[in-house]
Amino acid sequence: MIIGALILAGNLAVPAVAEDFAMPSGLSVTLHEVIAEEGLTRFRFIAPAIADLDYADVSADIATLCETVAIPSLDEGVEQVVISLSAEIVPFGETAPEITQFFDPFVIEDGRCMWEPF
């Protein structure tokens, strides 16, 4: 459901229109989609400039997205968040080895994102 500039999926509210976010690295990223499952929410972002970067270049950006975009949007029942950055849109669940993509899982503890290795 769309209300104003927010999409509501259950109690999850995220921007309904593409919004650019400035990152610590200087990258500009755009929220592509949010996939809410029971206890887990995936935030998928597009950042074309990551095609030429390594994970170390964007790891602080991923953590920032979790804290500044995901946390304020989450329903209380969400225990885990996955933040992904992709150089191009890739349909969820499909592989595209030629496209740079980074994923990081986080456990939500006390309203904070705690990195959790896969």
mmCIF file of C-alpha atoms in Angstrom, residues 18-23 25-32 44-50 58 61-62 65 69 83-86:
data_model
loop_
_atom_site.group_PDB
_atom_site.id
_atom_site.type_symbol
_atom_site.label_atom_id
_atom_site.label_comp_id
_atom_site.label_asym_id
_atom_site.label_seq_id
_atom_site.Cartn_x
_atom_site.Cartn_y
_atom_site.Cartn_z
ATOM 1 C CA ALA A 18 13.639 6.346 -5.752
ATOM 2 C CA GLU A 19 15.666 8.292 -3.259
ATOM 3 C CA ASP A 20 19.403 8.867 -3.463
ATOM 4 C CA PHE A 21 21.473 8.494 -0.321
ATOM 5 C CA ALA A 22 24.949 10.014 0.068
ATOM 6 C CA MET A 23 27.380 7.560 1.623
ATOM 7 C CA SER A 25 32.577 6.805 0.639
ATOM 8 C CA GLY A 26 31.063 9.581 -1.462
ATOM 9 C CA LEU A 27 28.917 7.163 -3.469
ATOM 10 C CA SER A 28 25.327 7.933 -4.261
ATOM 11 C CA VAL A 29 23.038 4.929 -3.860
ATOM 12 C CA THR A 30 19.357 4.487 -4.684
ATOM 13 C CA LEU A 31 16.897 2.235 -2.903
ATOM 14 C CA HIS A 32 15.707 -0.304 -5.483
ATOM 15 C CA ARG A 44 18.347 -3.733 -2.121
ATOM 16 C CA PHE A 45 20.230 -0.664 -3.340
ATOM 17 C CA ILE A 46 21.710 0.282 -6.714
ATOM 18 C CA ALA A 47 25.078 2.053 -6.940
ATOM 19 C CA PRO A 48 26.490 1.933 -10.504
ATOM 20 C CA ALA A 49 29.895 3.239 -9.356
ATOM 21 C CA ILE A 50 30.626 0.071 -7.331
ATOM 22 C CA VAL A 58 31.810 0.146 0.477
ATOM 23 C CA ASP A 61 28.334 2.462 3.311
ATOM 24 C CA ILE A 62 26.499 -0.822 3.851
ATOM 25 C CA LEU A 65 22.442 2.066 5.087
ATOM 26 C CA VAL A 69 17.556 3.539 6.173
ATOM 27 C CA ILE A 83 21.669 -4.911 2.831
ATOM 28 C CA SER A 84 22.747 -5.358 -0.763
ATOM 29 C CA LEU A 85 24.488 -3.013 -3.162
ATOM 30 C CA SER A 86 24.520 -3.795 -6.856
#
